[in-house]
C-alpha positions as protocol buffer text, in pm:
chain_id: "A"
residue {
  index: 1
  type: UNK
  ca { x: 6038 y: 2341 z: 1172 }
}
residue {
  index: 2
  type: UNK
  ca { x: 6400 y: 2309 z: 1066 }
}
residue {
  index: 3
  type: UNK
  ca { x: 6516 y: 1949 z: 995 }
}
residue {
  index: 4
  type: UNK
  ca { x: 6849 y: 1857 z: 1152 }
}
residue {
  index: 5
  type: UNK
  ca { x: 6855 y: 1478 z: 1107 }
}
residue {
  index: 6
  type: UNK
  ca { x: 6661 y: 1158 z: 1055 }
}
residue {
  index: 7
  type: UNK
  ca { x: 6676 y: 791 z: 1145 }
}
residue {
  index: 8
  type: UNK
  ca { x: 6954 y: 631 z: 939 }
}
residue {
  index: 9
  type: UNK
  ca { x: 6969 y: 308 z: 1139 }
}
residue {
  index: 10
  type: UNK
  ca { x: 6843 y: 111 z: 839 }
}
residue {
  index: 11
  type: UNK
  ca { x: 7082 y: 261 z: 584 }
}
residue {
  index: 12
  type: UNK
  ca { x: 7325 y: -14 z: 487 }
}
residue {
  index: 13
  type: UNK
  ca { x: 7508 y: 129 z: 187 }
}
residue {
  index: 14
  type: UNK
  ca { x: 7755 y: 414 z: 153 }
}
residue {
  index: 15
  type: UNK
  ca { x: 7571 y: 713 z: 0 }
}
residue {
  index: 16
  type: UNK
  ca { x: 7845 y: 781 z: -252 }
}
residue {
  index: 17
  type: UNK
  ca { x: 7624 y: 971 z: -497 }
}
residue {
  index: 18
  type: UNK
  ca { x: 7476 y: 1195 z: -229 }
}
residue {
  index: 19
  type: UNK
  ca { x: 7825 y: 1268 z: -97 }
}
residue {
  index: 20
  type: UNK
  ca { x: 7957 y: 1335 z: -447 }
}
residue {
  index: 21
  type: UNK
  ca { x: 7668 y: 1573 z: -520 }
}
residue {
  index: 22
  type: UNK
  ca { x: 7742 y: 1769 z: -203 }
}
residue {
  index: 23
  type: UNK
  ca { x: 8110 y: 1793 z: -293 }
}
residue {
  index: 24
  type: UNK
  ca { x: 8037 y: 1904 z: -650 }
}
residue {
  index: 25
  type: UNK
  ca { x: 7790 y: 2166 z: -528 }
}
residue {
  index: 26
  type: UNK
  ca { x: 8042 y: 2311 z: -284 }
}
residue {
  index: 27
  type: UNK
  ca { x: 8325 y: 2312 z: -539 }
}
residue {
  index: 28
  type: UNK
  ca { x: 8106 y: 2467 z: -807 }
}
residue {
  index: 29
  type: UNK
  ca { x: 7998 y: 2739 z: -565 }
}
residue {
  index: 30
  type: UNK
  ca { x: 8361 y: 2821 z: -491 }
}
residue {
  index: 31
  type: UNK
  ca { x: 8425 y: 2849 z: -865 }
}
residue {
  index: 32
  type: UNK
  ca { x: 8116 y: 3068 z: -891 }
}
residue {
  index: 33
  type: UNK
  ca { x: 8247 y: 3299 z: -621 }
}
residue {
  index: 34
  type: UNK
  ca { x: 8579 y: 3328 z: -801 }
}
residue {
  index: 35
  type: UNK
  ca { x: 8412 y: 3391 z: -1137 }
}
residue {
  index: 36
  type: UNK
  ca { x: 8183 y: 3665 z: -1007 }
}
residue {
  index: 37
  type: UNK
  ca { x: 7888 y: 3812 z: -1193 }
}
residue {
  index: 38
  type: UNK
  ca { x: 8026 y: 3723 z: -1534 }
}
residue {
  index: 39
  type: UNK
  ca { x: 8030 y: 3353 z: -1441 }
}
residue {
  index: 40
  type: UNK
  ca { x: 7677 y: 3373 z: -1298 }
}
residue {
  index: 41
  type: UNK
  ca { x: 7546 y: 3551 z: -1605 }
}
residue {
  index: 42
  type: UNK
  ca { x: 7699 y: 3293 z: -1836 }
}
residue {
  index: 43
  type: UNK
  ca { x: 7614 y: 2968 z: -1656 }
}
residue {
  index: 44
  type: UNK
  ca { x: 7287 y: 3038 z: -1472 }
}
residue {
  index: 45
  type: UNK
  ca { x: 6951 y: 2953 z: -1627 }
}
residue {
  index: 46
  type: UNK
  ca { x: 6786 y: 3275 z: -1749 }
}
residue {
  index: 47
  type: UNK
  ca { x: 6432 y: 3203 z: -1874 }
}
residue {
  index: 48
  type: UNK
  ca { x: 6411 y: 3482 z: -2132 }
}
residue {
  index: 49
  type: UNK
  ca { x: 6748 y: 3391 z: -2279 }
}
residue {
  index: 50
  type: UNK
  ca { x: 6657 y: 3022 z: -2297 }
}
residue {
  index: 51
  type: UNK
  ca { x: 6324 y: 3105 z: -2462 }
}
residue {
  index: 52
  type: UNK
  ca { x: 6503 y: 3301 z: -2733 }
}
residue {
  index: 53
  type: UNK
  ca { x: 6771 y: 3040 z: -2806 }
}
residue {
  index: 54
  type: UNK
  ca { x: 6720 y: 2698 z: -2641 }
}
residue {
  index: 55
  type: UNK
  ca { x: 6986 y: 2530 z: -2856 }
}
residue {
  index: 56
  type: UNK
  ca { x: 7265 y: 2751 z: -2726 }
}
residue {
  index: 57
  type: UNK
  ca { x: 7148 y: 2772 z: -2367 }
}
residue {
  index: 58
  type: UNK
  ca { x: 7051 y: 2413 z: -2283 }
}
residue {
  index: 59
  type: UNK
  ca { x: 7375 y: 2349 z: -2082 }
}
residue {
  index: 60
  type: UNK
  ca { x: 7257 y: 2603 z: -1825 }
}
residue {
  index: 61
  type: UNK
  ca { x: 6972 y: 2368 z: -1732 }
}
residue {
  index: 62
  type: UNK
  ca { x: 7239 y: 2152 z: -1568 }
}
residue {
  index: 63
  type: UNK
  ca { x: 7501 y: 2405 z: -1459 }
}
residue {
  index: 64
  type: UNK
  ca { x: 7243 y: 2616 z: -1275 }
}
residue {
  index: 65
  type: UNK
  ca { x: 7163 y: 2313 z: -1056 }
}
residue {
  index: 66
  type: UNK
  ca { x: 7507 y: 2341 z: -897 }
}
residue {
  index: 67
  type: UNK
  ca { x: 7510 y: 2718 z: -843 }
}
residue {
  index: 68
  type: UNK
  ca { x: 7384 y: 2905 z: -538 }
}
residue {
  index: 69
  type: UNK
  ca { x: 7290 y: 3256 z: -435 }
}
residue {
  index: 70
  type: UNK
  ca { x: 7504 y: 3262 z: -122 }
}
residue {
  index: 71
  type: UNK
  ca { x: 7653 y: 3061 z: 162 }
}
residue {
  index: 72
  type: UNK
  ca { x: 7324 y: 3019 z: 347 }
}
residue {
  index: 73
  type: UNK
  ca { x: 7151 y: 2907 z: 28 }
}
residue {
  index: 74
  type: UNK
  ca { x: 7422 y: 2647 z: -20 }
}
residue {
  index: 75
  type: UNK
  ca { x: 7421 y: 2536 z: 344 }
}
residue {
  index: 76
  type: UNK
  ca { x: 7044 y: 2491 z: 360 }
}
residue {
  index: 77
  type: UNK
  ca { x: 7031 y: 2289 z: 39 }
}
residue {
  index: 78
  type: UNK
  ca { x: 7323 y: 2067 z: 130 }
}
residue {
  index: 79
  type: UNK
  ca { x: 7181 y: 2002 z: 478 }
}
residue {
  index: 80
  type: UNK
  ca { x: 6853 y: 1881 z: 328 }
}
residue {
  index: 81
  type: UNK
  ca { x: 7039 y: 1668 z: 74 }
}
residue {
  index: 82
  type: UNK
  ca { x: 7259 y: 1519 z: 348 }
}
residue {
  index: 83
  type: UNK
  ca { x: 6961 y: 1434 z: 569 }
}
residue {
  index: 84
  type: UNK
  ca { x: 6723 y: 1289 z: 313 }
}
residue {
  index: 85
  type: UNK
  ca { x: 6940 y: 1186 z: 18 }
}
residue {
  index: 86
  type: UNK
  ca { x: 7106 y: 875 z: 163 }
}
residue {
  index: 87
  type: UNK
  ca { x: 6777 y: 700 z: 234 }
}
residue {
  index: 88
  type: UNK
  ca { x: 6646 y: 760 z: -117 }
}
residue {
  index: 89
  type: UNK
  ca { x: 6979 y: 658 z: -269 }
}
residue {
  index: 90
  type: UNK
  ca { x: 6968 y: 326 z: -86 }
}
residue {
  index: 91
  type: UNK
  ca { x: 6619 y: 251 z: -208 }
}
residue {
  index: 92
  type: UNK
  ca { x: 6689 y: 341 z: -571 }
}
residue {
  index: 93
  type: UNK
  ca { x: 7050 y: 232 z: -603 }
}
residue {
  index: 94
  type: UNK
  ca { x: 7338 y: 462 z: -700 }
}
residue {
  index: 95
  type: UNK
  ca { x: 7284 y: 491 z: -1076 }
}
residue {
  index: 96
  type: UNK
  ca { x: 6907 y: 536 z: -1067 }
}
residue {
  index: 97
  type: UNK
  ca { x: 6939 y: 782 z: -783 }
}
residue {
  index: 98
  type: UNK
  ca { x: 7175 y: 1002 z: -985 }
}
residue {
  index: 99
  type: UNK
  ca { x: 6940 y: 988 z: -1286 }
}
residue {
  index: 100
  type: UNK
  ca { x: 6649 y: 1066 z: -1055 }
}
residue {
  index: 101
  type: UNK
  ca { x: 6825 y: 1369 z: -907 }
}
residue {
  index: 102
  type: UNK
  ca { x: 6905 y: 1519 z: -1246 }
}
residue {
  index: 103
  type: UNK
  ca { x: 6557 y: 1454 z: -1388 }
}
residue {
  index: 104
  type: UNK
  ca { x: 6395 y: 1614 z: -1084 }
}
residue {
  index: 105
  type: UNK
  ca { x: 6622 y: 1916 z: -1127 }
}
residue {
  index: 106
  type: UNK
  ca { x: 6528 y: 1947 z: -1494 }
}
residue {
  index: 107
  type: UNK
  ca { x: 6158 y: 1921 z: -1410 }
}
residue {
  index: 108
  type: UNK
  ca { x: 6199 y: 2192 z: -1147 }
}
residue {
  index: 109
  type: UNK
  ca { x: 6370 y: 2426 z: -1392 }
}
residue {
  index: 110
  type: UNK
  ca { x: 6097 y: 2388 z: -1651 }
}
residue {
  index: 111
  type: UNK
  ca { x: 5823 y: 2427 z: -1393 }
}
residue {
  index: 112
  type: UNK
  ca { x: 5964 y: 2768 z: -1304 }
}
residue {
  index: 113
  type: UNK
  ca { x: 6021 y: 2847 z: -1672 }
}
residue {
  index: 114
  type: UNK
  ca { x: 5661 y: 2764 z: -1758 }
}
residue {
  index: 115
  type: UNK
  ca { x: 5521 y: 3017 z: -1513 }
}
residue {
  index: 116
  type: UNK
  ca { x: 5772 y: 3293 z: -1584 }
}
residue {
  index: 117
  type: UNK
  ca { x: 5931 y: 3243 z: -1929 }
}
residue {
  index: 118
  type: UNK
  ca { x: 6012 y: 3611 z: -1982 }
}
residue {
  index: 119
  type: UNK
  ca { x: 6211 y: 3667 z: -1664 }
}
residue {
  index: 120
  type: UNK
  ca { x: 6563 y: 3807 z: -1697 }
}
residue {
  index: 121
  type: UNK
  ca { x: 6660 y: 3697 z: -1347 }
}
residue {
  index: 122
  type: UNK
  ca { x: 6926 y: 3420 z: -1326 }
}
residue {
  index: 123
  type: UNK
  ca { x: 6784 y: 3101 z: -1177 }
}
residue {
  index: 124
  type: UNK
  ca { x: 7036 y: 2912 z: -963 }
}
residue {
  index: 125
  type: UNK
  ca { x: 7033 y: 2644 z: -697 }
}
residue {
  index: 126
  type: UNK
  ca { x: 6995 y: 2276 z: -622 }
}
residue {
  index: 127
  type: UNK
  ca { x: 6663 y: 2339 z: -447 }
}
residue {
  index: 128
  type: UNK
  ca { x: 6450 y: 2195 z: -727 }
}
residue {
  index: 129
  type: UNK
  ca { x: 6642 y: 1868 z: -745 }
}
residue {
  index: 130
  type: UNK
  ca { x: 6645 y: 1841 z: -367 }
}
residue {
  index: 131
  type: UNK
  ca { x: 6271 y: 1906 z: -362 }
}
residue {
  index: 132
  type: UNK
  ca { x: 6251 y: 1593 z: -576 }
}
residue {
  index: 133
  type: UNK
  ca { x: 6447 y: 1406 z: -311 }
}
residue {
  index: 134
  type: UNK
  ca { x: 6197 y: 1525 z: -50 }
}
residue {
  index: 135
  type: UNK
  ca { x: 5907 y: 1407 z: -266 }
}
residue {
  index: 136
  type: UNK
  ca { x: 6061 y: 1063 z: -301 }
}
residue {
  index: 137
  type: UNK
  ca { x: 6141 y: 1045 z: 71 }
}
residue {
  index: 138
  type: UNK
  ca { x: 5781 y: 1131 z: 158 }
}
residue {
  index: 139
  type: UNK
  ca { x: 5648 y: 855 z: -65 }
}
residue {
  index: 140
  type: UNK
  ca { x: 5900 y: 593 z: 45 }
}
residue {
  index: 141
  type: UNK
  ca { x: 5928 y: 667 z: 416 }
}
residue {
  index: 142
  type: UNK
  ca { x: 5621 y: 866 z: 529 }
}
residue {
  index: 143
  type: UNK
  ca { x: 5648 y: 743 z: 889 }
}
residue {
  index: 144
  type: UNK
  ca { x: 6026 y: 779 z: 922 }
}
residue {
  index: 145
  type: UNK
  ca { x: 6119 y: 999 z: 1217 }
}
residue {
  index: 146
  type: UNK
  ca { x: 6278 y: 1333 z: 1136 }
}
residue {
  index: 147
  type: UNK
  ca { x: 6446 y: 1544 z: 1404 }
}
residue {
  index: 148
  type: UNK
  ca { x: 6344 y: 1907 z: 1371 }
}
residue {
  index: 149
  type: UNK
  ca { x: 6442 y: 2222 z: 1553 }
}
residue {
  index: 150
  type: UNK
  ca { x: 6133 y: 2405 z: 1678 }
}
residue {
  index: 151
  type: UNK
  ca { x: 6223 y: 2728 z: 1857 }
}
residue {
  index: 152
  type: UNK
  ca { x: 6496 y: 2603 z: 2093 }
}
residue {
  index: 153
  type: UNK
  ca { x: 6373 y: 2246 z: 2125 }
}
residue {
  index: 154
  type: UNK
  ca { x: 6451 y: 1938 z: 1917 }
}
residue {
  index: 155
  type: UNK
  ca { x: 6148 y: 1725 z: 1837 }
}
residue {
  index: 156
  type: UNK
  ca { x: 6102 y: 1402 z: 1643 }
}
residue {
  index: 157
  type: UNK
  ca { x: 5817 y: 1404 z: 1392 }
}
residue {
  index: 158
  type: UNK
  ca { x: 5698 y: 1179 z: 1107 }
}
residue {
  index: 159
  type: UNK
  ca { x: 5832 y: 1274 z: 765 }
}
residue {
  index: 160
  type: UNK
  ca { x: 5474 y: 1305 z: 646 }
}
residue {
  index: 161
  type: UNK
  ca { x: 5424 y: 1606 z: 874 }
}
residue {
  index: 162
  type: UNK
  ca { x: 5766 y: 1768 z: 826 }
}
residue {
  index: 163
  type: UNK
  ca { x: 5786 y: 1736 z: 447 }
}
residue {
  index: 164
  type: UNK
  ca { x: 5412 y: 1776 z: 399 }
}
residue {
  index: 165
  type: UNK
  ca { x: 5421 y: 2109 z: 582 }
}
residue {
  index: 166
  type: UNK
  ca { x: 5719 y: 2218 z: 372 }
}
residue {
  index: 167
  type: UNK
  ca { x: 5538 y: 2134 z: 47 }
}
residue {
  index: 168
  type: UNK
  ca { x: 5218 y: 2314 z: 145 }
}
residue {
  index: 169
  type: UNK
  ca { x: 5424 y: 2622 z: 226 }
}
residue {
  index: 170
  type: UNK
  ca { x: 5598 y: 2606 z: -113 }
}
residue {
  index: 171
  type: UNK
  ca { x: 5268 y: 2552 z: -295 }
}
residue {
  index: 172
  type: UNK
  ca { x: 5092 y: 2848 z: -137 }
}
residue {
  index: 173
  type: UNK
  ca { x: 5399 y: 3068 z: -183 }
}
residue {
  index: 174
  type: UNK
  ca { x: 5428 y: 2955 z: -545 }
}
residue {
  index: 175
  type: UNK
  ca { x: 5065 y: 3036 z: -622 }
}
residue {
  index: 176
  type: UNK
  ca { x: 5117 y: 3378 z: -468 }
}
residue {
  index: 177
  type: UNK
  ca { x: 5429 y: 3440 z: -674 }
}
residue {
  index: 178
  type: UNK
  ca { x: 5245 y: 3372 z: -1001 }
}
residue {
  index: 179
  type: UNK
  ca { x: 5025 y: 3678 z: -952 }
}
residue {
  index: 180
  type: UNK
  ca { x: 5288 y: 3937 z: -1041 }
}
residue {
  index: 181
  type: UNK
  ca { x: 5290 y: 4260 z: -1235 }
}
residue {
  index: 182
  type: UNK
  ca { x: 5536 y: 4380 z: -1496 }
}
residue {
  index: 183
  type: UNK
  ca { x: 5714 y: 4571 z: -1223 }
}
residue {
  index: 184
  type: UNK
  ca { x: 5773 y: 4262 z: -1007 }
}
residue {
  index: 185
  type: UNK
  ca { x: 5834 y: 4006 z: -1281 }
}
residue {
  index: 186
  type: UNK
  ca { x: 6209 y: 4063 z: -1269 }
}
residue {
  index: 187
  type: UNK
  ca { x: 6241 y: 4090 z: -893 }
}
residue {
  index: 188
  type: UNK
  ca { x: 6469 y: 3836 z: -733 }
}
residue {
  index: 189
  type: UNK
  ca { x: 6351 y: 3590 z: -471 }
}
residue {
  index: 190
  type: UNK
  ca { x: 6272 y: 3224 z: -418 }
}
residue {
  index: 191
  type: UNK
  ca { x: 6173 y: 3013 z: -720 }
}
residue {
  index: 192
  type: UNK
  ca { x: 5881 y: 2846 z: -545 }
}
residue {
  index: 193
  type: UNK
  ca { x: 5738 y: 2684 z: -857 }
}
residue {
  index: 194
  type: UNK
  ca { x: 6073 y: 2513 z: -912 }
}
residue {
  index: 195
  type: UNK
  ca { x: 6033 y: 2360 z: -566 }
}
residue {
  index: 196
  type: UNK
  ca { x: 5679 y: 2249 z: -645 }
}
residue {
  index: 197
  type: UNK
  ca { x: 5777 y: 2109 z: -984 }
}
residue {
  index: 198
  type: UNK
  ca { x: 6077 y: 1921 z: -843 }
}
residue {
  index: 199
  type: UNK
  ca { x: 5870 y: 1778 z: -558 }
}
residue {
  index: 200
  type: UNK
  ca { x: 5592 y: 1652 z: -787 }
}
residue {
  index: 201
  type: UNK
  ca { x: 5851 y: 1504 z: -1023 }
}
residue {
  index: 202
  type: UNK
  ca { x: 6016 y: 1331 z: -727 }
}
residue {
  index: 203
  type: UNK
  ca { x: 5687 y: 1172 z: -626 }
}
residue {
  index: 204
  type: UNK
  ca { x: 5618 y: 1055 z: -980 }
}
residue {
  index: 205
  type: UNK
  ca { x: 5965 y: 910 z: -1042 }
}
residue {
  index: 206
  type: UNK
  ca { x: 5968 y: 739 z: -703 }
}
residue {
  index: 207
  type: UNK
  ca { x: 5659 y: 545 z: -808 }
}
residue {
  index: 208
  type: UNK
  ca { x: 5869 y: 397 z: -1089 }
}
residue {
  index: 209
  type: UNK
  ca { x: 6202 y: 357 z: -908 }
}
residue {
  index: 210
  type: UNK
  ca { x: 6108 y: 253 z: -554 }
}
residue {
  index: 211
  type: UNK
  ca { x: 6238 y: -75 z: -427 }
}
residue {
  index: 212
  type: UNK
  ca { x: 6417 y: -161 z: -750 }
}
residue {
  index: 213
  type: UNK
  ca { x: 6765 y: -74 z: -635 }
}
residue {
  index: 214
  type: UNK
  ca { x: 6944 y: -147 z: -310 }
}
residue {
  index: 215
  type: UNK
  ca { x: 6820 y: -358 z: -20 }
}
residue {
  index: 216
  type: UNK
  ca { x: 6471 y: -309 z: 123 }
}
residue {
  index: 217
  type: UNK
  ca { x: 6435 y: -62 z: 406 }
}
residue {
  index: 218
  type: UNK
  ca { x: 6173 y: -27 z: 677 }
}
residue {
  index: 219
  type: UNK
  ca { x: 6110 y: 307 z: 845 }
}
């Protein structure tokens, strides 16, 4: 199931933060492409390096959120942010939504760090923060209709099913990725535990933020 849109008929504000985040992610990726491996090595979050010297490497917690492993990685993340971010931004309000996004991203980074603190592989991507957006969306709008591409057909399904299925997949994949050997510890791939950590953080923060910013919305 590949989400391609949702019901935005109740969105009444301009999602300026969501739009700004998409723009910053795209611009930062272009800078990353221009900077090459040296830029990635310097600004990505590398667990082993952070464990050795947190004081010098704390900026990478934030910079890594705006870096990506390729065009498809960027496109997939920005599509999810575009579809689900505006609804959450309306419910929270602009300022709280931005704080929420960054906190979810930080939680995602440390979730991955906790399970693999000795990895030398650069961690990059907005996936953890966006997983937080999905967690908040699921809590706030579980019955909202999400258009998904299934094979060659477009179907409308409740967010509870679409996002719930996504989270279960991440959770099972994350548990599988924990059982690694020394030979696979530094293999690249998807940071599933970052997705799980960001999603859980999104649920938790949404319990505090929901309905306190922006006009009420019914799904």
